[in-house]
Coordinates of C-alpha atoms in Angstrom, one line a residue:
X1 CA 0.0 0.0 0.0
X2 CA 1.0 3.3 -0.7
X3 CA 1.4 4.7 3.2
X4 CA 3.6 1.7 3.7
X5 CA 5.8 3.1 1.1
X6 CA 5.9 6.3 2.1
X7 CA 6.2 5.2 5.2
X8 CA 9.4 3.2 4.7
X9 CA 11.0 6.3 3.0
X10 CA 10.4 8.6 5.5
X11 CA 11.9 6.3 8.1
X12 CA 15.1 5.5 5.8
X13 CA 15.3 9.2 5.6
X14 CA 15.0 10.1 9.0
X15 CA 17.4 7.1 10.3
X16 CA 20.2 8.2 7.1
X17 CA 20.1 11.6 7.5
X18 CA 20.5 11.2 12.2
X19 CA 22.3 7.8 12.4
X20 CA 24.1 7.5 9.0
X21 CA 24.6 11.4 8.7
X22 CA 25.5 12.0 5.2
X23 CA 28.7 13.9 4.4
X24 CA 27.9 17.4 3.1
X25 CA 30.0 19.5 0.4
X26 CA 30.9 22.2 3.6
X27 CA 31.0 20.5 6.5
X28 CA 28.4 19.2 8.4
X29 CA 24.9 21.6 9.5
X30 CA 25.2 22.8 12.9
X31 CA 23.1 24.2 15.9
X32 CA 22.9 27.4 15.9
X33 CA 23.0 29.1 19.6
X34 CA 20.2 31.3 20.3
X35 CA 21.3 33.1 23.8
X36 CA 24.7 34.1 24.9
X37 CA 24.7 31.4 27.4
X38 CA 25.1 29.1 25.0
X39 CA 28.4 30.0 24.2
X40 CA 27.3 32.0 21.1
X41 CA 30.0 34.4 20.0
X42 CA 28.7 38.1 18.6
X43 CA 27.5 37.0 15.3
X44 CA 26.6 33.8 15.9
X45 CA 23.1 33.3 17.0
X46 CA 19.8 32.2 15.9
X47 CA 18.0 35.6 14.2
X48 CA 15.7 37.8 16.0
X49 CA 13.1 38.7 13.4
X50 CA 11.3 42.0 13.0
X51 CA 7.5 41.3 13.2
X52 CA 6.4 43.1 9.7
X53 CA 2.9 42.3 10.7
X54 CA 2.7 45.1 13.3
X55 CA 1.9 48.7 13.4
X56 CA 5.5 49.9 13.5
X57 CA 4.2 53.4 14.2
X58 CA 3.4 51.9 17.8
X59 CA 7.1 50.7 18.0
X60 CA 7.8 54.4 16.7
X61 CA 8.5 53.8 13.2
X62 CA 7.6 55.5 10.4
X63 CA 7.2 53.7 7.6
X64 CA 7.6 55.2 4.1
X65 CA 6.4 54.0 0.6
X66 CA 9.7 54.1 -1.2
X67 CA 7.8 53.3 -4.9
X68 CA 6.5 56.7 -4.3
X69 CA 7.1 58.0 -8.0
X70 CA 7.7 61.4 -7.1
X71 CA 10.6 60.3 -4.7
X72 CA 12.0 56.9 -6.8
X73 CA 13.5 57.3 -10.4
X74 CA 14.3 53.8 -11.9
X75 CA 17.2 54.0 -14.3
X76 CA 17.1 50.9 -16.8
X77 CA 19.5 49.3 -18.4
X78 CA 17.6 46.7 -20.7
X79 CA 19.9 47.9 -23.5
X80 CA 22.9 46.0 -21.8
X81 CA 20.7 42.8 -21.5
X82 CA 20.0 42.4 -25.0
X83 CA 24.0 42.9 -25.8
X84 CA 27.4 41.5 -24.6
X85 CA 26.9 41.8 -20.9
X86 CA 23.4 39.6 -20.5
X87 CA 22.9 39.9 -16.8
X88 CA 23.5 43.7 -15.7
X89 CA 22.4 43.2 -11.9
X90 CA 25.1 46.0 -10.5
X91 CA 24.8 45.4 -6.6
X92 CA 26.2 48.2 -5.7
X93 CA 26.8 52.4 -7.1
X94 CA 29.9 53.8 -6.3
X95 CA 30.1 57.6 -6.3
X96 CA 33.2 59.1 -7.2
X97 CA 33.9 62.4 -5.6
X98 CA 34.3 65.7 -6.8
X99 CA 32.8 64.8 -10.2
X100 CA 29.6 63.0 -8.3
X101 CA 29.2 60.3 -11.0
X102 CA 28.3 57.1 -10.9
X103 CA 30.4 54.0 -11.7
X104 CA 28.7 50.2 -11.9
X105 CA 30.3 47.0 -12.8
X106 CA 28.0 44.9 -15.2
X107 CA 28.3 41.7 -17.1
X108 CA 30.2 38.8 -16.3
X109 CA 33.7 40.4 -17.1
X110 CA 32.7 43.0 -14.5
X111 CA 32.5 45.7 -17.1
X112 CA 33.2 49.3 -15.4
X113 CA 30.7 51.8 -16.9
X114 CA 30.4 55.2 -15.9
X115 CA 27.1 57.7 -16.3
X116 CA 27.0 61.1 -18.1
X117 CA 26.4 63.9 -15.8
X118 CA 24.3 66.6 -17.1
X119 CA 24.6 70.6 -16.5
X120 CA 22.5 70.0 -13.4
X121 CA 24.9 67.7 -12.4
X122 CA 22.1 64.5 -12.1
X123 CA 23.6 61.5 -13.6
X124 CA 21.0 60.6 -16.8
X125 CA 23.0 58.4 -19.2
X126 CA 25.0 55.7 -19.5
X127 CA 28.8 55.8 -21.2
X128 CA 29.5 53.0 -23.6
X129 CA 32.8 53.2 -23.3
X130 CA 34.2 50.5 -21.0
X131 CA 36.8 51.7 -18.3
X132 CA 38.2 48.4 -17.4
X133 CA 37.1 44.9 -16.5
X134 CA 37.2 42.2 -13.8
X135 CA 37.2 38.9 -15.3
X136 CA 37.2 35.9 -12.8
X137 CA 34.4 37.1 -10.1
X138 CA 31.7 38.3 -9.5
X139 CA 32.2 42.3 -8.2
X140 CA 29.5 42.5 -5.2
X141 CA 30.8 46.0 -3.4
X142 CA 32.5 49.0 -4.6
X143 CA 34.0 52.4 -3.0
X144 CA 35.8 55.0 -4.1
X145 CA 39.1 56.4 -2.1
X146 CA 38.8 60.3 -0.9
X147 CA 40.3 61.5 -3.8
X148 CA 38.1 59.7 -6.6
X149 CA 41.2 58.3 -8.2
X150 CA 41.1 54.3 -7.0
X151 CA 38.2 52.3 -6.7
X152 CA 38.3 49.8 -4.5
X153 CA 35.8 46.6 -5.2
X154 CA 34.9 43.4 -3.1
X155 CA 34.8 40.3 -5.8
X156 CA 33.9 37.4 -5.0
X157 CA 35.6 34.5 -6.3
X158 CA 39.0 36.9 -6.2
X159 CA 39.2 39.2 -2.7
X160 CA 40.5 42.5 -2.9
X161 CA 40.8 44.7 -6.3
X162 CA 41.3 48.1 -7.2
X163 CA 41.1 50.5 -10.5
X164 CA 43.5 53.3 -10.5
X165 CA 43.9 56.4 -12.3
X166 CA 40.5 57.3 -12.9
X167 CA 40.1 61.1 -12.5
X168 CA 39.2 63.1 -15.2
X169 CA 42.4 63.0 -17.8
X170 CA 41.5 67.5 -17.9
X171 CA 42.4 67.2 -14.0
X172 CA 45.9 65.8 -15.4
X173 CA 48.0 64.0 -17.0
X174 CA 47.5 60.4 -15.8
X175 CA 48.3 57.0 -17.3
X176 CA 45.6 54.8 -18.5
X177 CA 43.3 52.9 -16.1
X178 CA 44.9 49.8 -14.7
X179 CA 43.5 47.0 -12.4
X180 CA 45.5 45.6 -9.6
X181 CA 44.5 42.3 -7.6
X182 CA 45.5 43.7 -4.0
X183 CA 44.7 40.5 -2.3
X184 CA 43.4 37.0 -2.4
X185 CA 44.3 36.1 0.8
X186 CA 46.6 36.8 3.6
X187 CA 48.9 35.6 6.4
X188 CA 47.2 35.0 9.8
X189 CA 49.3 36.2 12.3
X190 CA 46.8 36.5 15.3
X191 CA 47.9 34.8 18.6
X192 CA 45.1 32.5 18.6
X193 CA 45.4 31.1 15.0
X194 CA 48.2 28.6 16.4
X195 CA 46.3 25.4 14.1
X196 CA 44.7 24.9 10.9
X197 CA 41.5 24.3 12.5
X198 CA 41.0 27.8 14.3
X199 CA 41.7 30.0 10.9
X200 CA 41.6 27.3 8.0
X201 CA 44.5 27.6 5.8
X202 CA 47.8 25.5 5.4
X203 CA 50.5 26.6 7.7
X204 CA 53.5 28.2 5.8
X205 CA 55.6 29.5 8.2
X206 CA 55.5 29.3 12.5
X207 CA 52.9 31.1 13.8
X208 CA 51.7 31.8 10.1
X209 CA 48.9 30.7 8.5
X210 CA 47.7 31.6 5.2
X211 CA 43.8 32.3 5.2
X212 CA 42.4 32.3 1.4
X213 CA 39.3 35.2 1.0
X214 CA 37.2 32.8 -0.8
X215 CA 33.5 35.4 -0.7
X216 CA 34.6 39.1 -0.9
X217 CA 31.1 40.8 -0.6
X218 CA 31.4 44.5 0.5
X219 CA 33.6 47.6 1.3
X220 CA 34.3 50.8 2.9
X221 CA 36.8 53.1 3.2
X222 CA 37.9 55.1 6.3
X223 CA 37.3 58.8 5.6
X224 CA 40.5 59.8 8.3
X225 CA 43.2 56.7 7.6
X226 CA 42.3 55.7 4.2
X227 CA 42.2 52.3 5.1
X228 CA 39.9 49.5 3.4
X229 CA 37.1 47.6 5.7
X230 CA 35.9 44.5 3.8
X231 CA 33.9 41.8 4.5
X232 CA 34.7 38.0 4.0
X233 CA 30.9 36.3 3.9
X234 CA 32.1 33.2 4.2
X235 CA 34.4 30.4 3.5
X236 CA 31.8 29.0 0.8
X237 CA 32.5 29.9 -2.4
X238 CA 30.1 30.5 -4.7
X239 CA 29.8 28.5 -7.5
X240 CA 29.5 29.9 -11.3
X241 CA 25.8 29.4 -12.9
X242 CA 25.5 29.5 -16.4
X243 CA 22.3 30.5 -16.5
X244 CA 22.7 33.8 -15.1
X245 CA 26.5 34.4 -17.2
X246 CA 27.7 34.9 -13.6
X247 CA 29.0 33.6 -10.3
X248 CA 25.9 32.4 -7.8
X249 CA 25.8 34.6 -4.8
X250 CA 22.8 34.3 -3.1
X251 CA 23.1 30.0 -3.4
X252 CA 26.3 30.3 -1.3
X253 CA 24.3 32.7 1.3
X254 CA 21.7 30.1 1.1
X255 CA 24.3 27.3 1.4
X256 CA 26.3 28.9 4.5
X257 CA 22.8 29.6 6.4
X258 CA 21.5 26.3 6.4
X259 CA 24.8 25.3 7.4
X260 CA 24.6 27.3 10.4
X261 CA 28.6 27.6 10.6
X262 CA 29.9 31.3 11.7
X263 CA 33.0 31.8 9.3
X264 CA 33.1 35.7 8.0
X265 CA 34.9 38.0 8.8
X266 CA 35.4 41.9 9.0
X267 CA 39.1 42.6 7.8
X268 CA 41.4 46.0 7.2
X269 CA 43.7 46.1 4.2
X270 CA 46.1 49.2 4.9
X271 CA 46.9 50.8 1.3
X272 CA 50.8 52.1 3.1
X273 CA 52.3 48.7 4.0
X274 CA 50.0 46.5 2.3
X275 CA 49.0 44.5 5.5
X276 CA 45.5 42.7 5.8
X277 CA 44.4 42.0 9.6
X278 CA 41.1 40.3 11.0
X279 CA 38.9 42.5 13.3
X280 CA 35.7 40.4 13.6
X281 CA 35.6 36.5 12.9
X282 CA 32.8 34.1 13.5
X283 CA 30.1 36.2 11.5
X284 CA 27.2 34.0 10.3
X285 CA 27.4 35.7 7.0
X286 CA 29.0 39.1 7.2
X287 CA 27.7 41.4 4.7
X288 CA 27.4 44.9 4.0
X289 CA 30.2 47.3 5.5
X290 CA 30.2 50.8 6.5
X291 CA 32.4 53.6 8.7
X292 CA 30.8 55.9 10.7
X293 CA 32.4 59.5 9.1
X294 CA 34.5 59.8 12.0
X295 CA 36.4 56.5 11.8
X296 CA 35.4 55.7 15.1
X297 CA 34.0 52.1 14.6
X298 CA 32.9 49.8 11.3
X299 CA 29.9 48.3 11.1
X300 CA 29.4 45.1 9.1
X301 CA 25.7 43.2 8.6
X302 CA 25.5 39.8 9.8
X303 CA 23.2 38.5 8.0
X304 CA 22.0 35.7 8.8
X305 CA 21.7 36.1 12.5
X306 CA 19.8 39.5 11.3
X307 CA 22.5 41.6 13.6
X308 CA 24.6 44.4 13.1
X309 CA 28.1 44.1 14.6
X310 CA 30.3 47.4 15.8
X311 CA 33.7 47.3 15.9
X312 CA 35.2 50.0 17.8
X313 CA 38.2 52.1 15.9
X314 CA 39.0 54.5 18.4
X315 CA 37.6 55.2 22.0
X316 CA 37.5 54.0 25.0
X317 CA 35.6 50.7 23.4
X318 CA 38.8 50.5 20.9
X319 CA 39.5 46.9 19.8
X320 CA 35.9 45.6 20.9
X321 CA 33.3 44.4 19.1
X322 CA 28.9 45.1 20.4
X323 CA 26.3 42.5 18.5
X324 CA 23.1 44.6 18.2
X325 CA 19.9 43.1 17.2
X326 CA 18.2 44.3 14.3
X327 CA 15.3 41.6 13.2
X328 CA 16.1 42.4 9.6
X329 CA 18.0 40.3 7.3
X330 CA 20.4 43.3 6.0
X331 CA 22.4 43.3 2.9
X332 CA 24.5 45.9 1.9
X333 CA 25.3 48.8 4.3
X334 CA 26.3 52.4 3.5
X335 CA 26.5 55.8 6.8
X336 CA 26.4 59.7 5.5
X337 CA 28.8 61.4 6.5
X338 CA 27.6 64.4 6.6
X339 CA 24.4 63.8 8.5
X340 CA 25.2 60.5 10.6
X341 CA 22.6 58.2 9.5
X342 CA 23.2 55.0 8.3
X343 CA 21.5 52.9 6.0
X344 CA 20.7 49.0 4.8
X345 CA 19.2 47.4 2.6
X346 CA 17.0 44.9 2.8
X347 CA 16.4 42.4 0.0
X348 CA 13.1 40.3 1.4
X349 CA 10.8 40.3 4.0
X350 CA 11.0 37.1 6.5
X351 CA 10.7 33.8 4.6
X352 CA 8.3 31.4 5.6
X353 CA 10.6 28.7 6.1
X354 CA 12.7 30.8 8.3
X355 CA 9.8 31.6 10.4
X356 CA 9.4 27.9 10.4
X357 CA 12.7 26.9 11.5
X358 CA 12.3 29.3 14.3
X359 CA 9.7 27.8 16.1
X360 CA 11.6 24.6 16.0
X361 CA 14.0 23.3 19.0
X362 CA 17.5 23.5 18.0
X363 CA 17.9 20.0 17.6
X364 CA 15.3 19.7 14.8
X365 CA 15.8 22.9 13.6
X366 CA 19.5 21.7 12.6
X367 CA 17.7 18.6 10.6
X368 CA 15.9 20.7 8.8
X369 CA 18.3 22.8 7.7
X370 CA 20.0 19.5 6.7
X371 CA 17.1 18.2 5.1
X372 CA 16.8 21.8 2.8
X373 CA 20.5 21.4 2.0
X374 CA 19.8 18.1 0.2
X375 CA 17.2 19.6 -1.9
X376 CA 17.6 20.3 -5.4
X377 CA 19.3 23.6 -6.1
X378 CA 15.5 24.2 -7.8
X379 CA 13.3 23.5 -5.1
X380 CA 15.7 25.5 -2.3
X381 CA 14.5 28.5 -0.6
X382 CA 14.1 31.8 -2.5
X383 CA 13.9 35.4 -1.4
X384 CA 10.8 36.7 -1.4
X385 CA 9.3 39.9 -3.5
X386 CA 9.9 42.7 -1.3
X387 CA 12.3 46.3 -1.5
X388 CA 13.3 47.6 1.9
X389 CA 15.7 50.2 3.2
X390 CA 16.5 51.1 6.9
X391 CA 17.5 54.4 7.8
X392 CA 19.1 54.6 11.5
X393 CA 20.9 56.5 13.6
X394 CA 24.0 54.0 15.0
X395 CA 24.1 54.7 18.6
X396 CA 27.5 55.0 20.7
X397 CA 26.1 54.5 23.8
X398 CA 29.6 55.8 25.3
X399 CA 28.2 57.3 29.1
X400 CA 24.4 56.4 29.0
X401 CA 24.5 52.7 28.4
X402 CA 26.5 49.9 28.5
X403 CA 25.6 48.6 25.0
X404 CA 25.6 50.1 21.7
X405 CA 22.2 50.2 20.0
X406 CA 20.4 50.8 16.0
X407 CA 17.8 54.0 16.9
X408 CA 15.6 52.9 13.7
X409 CA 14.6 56.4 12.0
X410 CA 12.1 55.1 9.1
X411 CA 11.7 52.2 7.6
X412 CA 11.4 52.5 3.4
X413 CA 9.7 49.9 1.9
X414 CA 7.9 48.7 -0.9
X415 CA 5.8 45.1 0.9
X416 CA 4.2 44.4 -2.5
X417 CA 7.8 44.2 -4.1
X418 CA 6.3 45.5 -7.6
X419 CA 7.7 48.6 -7.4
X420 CA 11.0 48.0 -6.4
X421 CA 12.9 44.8 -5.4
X422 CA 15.5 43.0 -4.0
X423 CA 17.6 45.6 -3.1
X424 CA 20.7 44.3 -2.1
X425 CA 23.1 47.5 -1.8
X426 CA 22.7 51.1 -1.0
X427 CA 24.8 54.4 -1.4
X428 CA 24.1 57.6 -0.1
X429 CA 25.5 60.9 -1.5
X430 CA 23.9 64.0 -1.8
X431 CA 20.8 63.6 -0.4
X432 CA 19.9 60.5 -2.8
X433 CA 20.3 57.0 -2.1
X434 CA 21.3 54.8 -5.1
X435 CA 20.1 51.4 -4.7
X436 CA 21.8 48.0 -6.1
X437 CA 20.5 44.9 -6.5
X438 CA 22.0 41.5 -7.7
X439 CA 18.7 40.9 -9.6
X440 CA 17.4 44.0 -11.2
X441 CA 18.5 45.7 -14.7
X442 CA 18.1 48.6 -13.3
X443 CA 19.2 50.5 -10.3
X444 CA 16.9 52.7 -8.4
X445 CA 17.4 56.3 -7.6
X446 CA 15.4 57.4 -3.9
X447 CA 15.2 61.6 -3.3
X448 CA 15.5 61.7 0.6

């Protein structure tokens, strides 16, 4: 009969996947810690999600239609698709300064095109003309130094890469455009990385250990040092897809948060002596990264425990690290600095099945993770249709508090999704926040 059947297959499945446990591409699915009492390190712990359902005006929140067409210009790029590049999907704008234009990477050569300001200085077309390329990766973030000459980008499947010389040849006389691979990895010389297993790597030297950046996903630049923030998602990979011309992104995010295994970091690269150090690890997917305009601490999204970690610069809190709740699964991250406020975006509302695995005890909530990893890539969670930004005020908490917290201005969204989607990077200059997305042919343009 047929319940016998199925019977017999859920039991084989239940008893192969607990007593058998099958091995897994990354290592095997893990609990996740939900409390600091069980050991969980900053940004490693089960999410706290944001209730959508409720009134946020009650929780003090202003919520804001960001498809407003009066506020949100859309600028498409459906040109591209039909040519060379096939998917356009920049995540991120970067905004070089002085000129105010905007620079995307498109295509899977990581094409850098620029936009044609116009005499009111609002960016309206597109340049042809290709600037230079990034073939191997997949570029995810993008920033440009003070000056506007380098642009740093975060690409996955490399590290660490920047395009130099790319001022305005009236400002002067400069050589052509060059591209430089700063860094694929680096040496791990941190006192506690004294075995493979703590840092992963192969040791080289004593007391050396070579640490590969295997998911490069965004970057910032301190405004007083000049040094490069950069996040490390994770030690998945992603793997190239041919059906979107391009390295898979969100299937490693998807991958490493069913694994439940913390292993991002937040790392500097300083441009004078070419050294890379770690100052976050264990980050359940770190994400987005931004400097607060005095270079007093870094902030980097972890995803996937829907938390925002701060890593004091300077201070009395120098060289620690605060985990601060946000219920949002954030993306990209970018903080004005002239007015303070920070912004991030968030590609979907809550998933069901996350909502699901929540309500599970840890035990079974790690089988079911497993159970999700063995699906077909097909039938694997998506994100779902939604466009949401967060503007905050990050709060130091230096004499009235003992622990740092977001102070949520507004909350921009778009629920419906039709509007606006799956943003998955913002940058804010001038008043206007550009908005990325690793989807979209088309990047959106909000008037604050």
């Amino acid at each position: 009969p047929r319940w016998l059947t199925s019977s017999i297959f859920v039991g084989f499945l239940i008893f192969y996947t607990t007593v058998i446990y099958p091995p897994l591409p990354h290592g095997p699915v893990l609990v996740v810690p939900r409390t600091e009492k069980e050991g969980a390190t900053p940004g490693f712990r089960w999410p706290i999600l944001y209730d959508s359902s409720r009134d946020t005006n009650k929780d003090g929140h202003e919520t804001v239609d960001i498809s407003d067409e009066s506020k949100l210009e859309k600028w498409h790029f459906d040109h591209l698709v039909r040519g060379e590049y096939r998917n356009v999907a920049p995540e991120t704008v970067a905004i070089q300064p002085h000129t105010n234009t905007p620079f995307i990477f498109v295509g899977g050569n990581n094409s850098l095109l620029s936009f044609s300001p116009s005499r009111e200085g609002e960016a309206w077309g597109l340049k042809k003309e290709v600037l230079a390329t990034i073939p191997g990766g997949r570029v995810l973030g993008s920033k440009f130094t003070k000056d506007g000459d380098t642009l740093y980008a975060a690409v996955t499947g490399i590290g660490l890469v920047r395009v130099t010389n790319l001022r305005p040849k009236k400002w002067s006389k400069l050589p052509d455009v060059g591209v430089e691979v700063v860094a694929t990895g680096f040496y791990d010389t941190r006192s506690d990385c004294g075995d493979i297993n703590s840092c992963g790597g192969e040791i080289f030297e004593s007391n050396k250990i070579w640490s590969d950046i295997r998911l490069a996903d965004d970057v910032d630049i301190g405004p007083k040092t000049g040094h490069v923030y950069f996040s490390d998602a994770s030690n998945i990979a992603p793997e190239y897809d041919s059906k979107i011309q391009n390295f898979d992104a969100q299937g490693a995010f998807v991958k490493d948060f069913m694994r439940g295994k913390a292993s991002g970091r937040l790392l500097r690269y300083n441009p004078k002596n070419g050294k890379i150090d770690v100052l976050v690890d264990d980050i359940w997917f770190a994400n987005g990264v931004a400097v607060d305009r005095e270079e007093s601490f870094v902030l980097v999204a972890s995803t996937s425990s829907s938390r925002l970690l701060k890593h004091h610069i300077t201070g009395p809190k120098a060289g620690t690290t605060e985990s601060i709740p946000s219920g949002f699964l954030i993306d990209g991250l970018d903080c004005s600095h002239v007015t303070g406020k920070c912004y991030a975006a968030l590609p979907t509302k809550t998933p069901p099945i996350l909502k699901i695995l929540s309500s599970m005890p840890p035990s079974v909530n790690a089988w079911l993770r497993m159970m999700i990893l063995m699906l077909p890539k097909k039938m694997q969670p998506k994100a779902e249709l939604y466009g949401g930004l967060l503007e905050f005020l990050p709060d130091d908490c230096s004499n009235d508090c003992q622990t740092s917290q977001i102070n949520i201005v507004r909350i921009l969204e778009d629920p419906t999704g039709l509007g606006i989607a799956h943003i998955t990077g913002v940058t804010e200059h001038m008043g206007k926040l550009y908005l990325g997305s690793l989807d979209n042919h088309h990047i959106g343009v909000y008037k604050l």
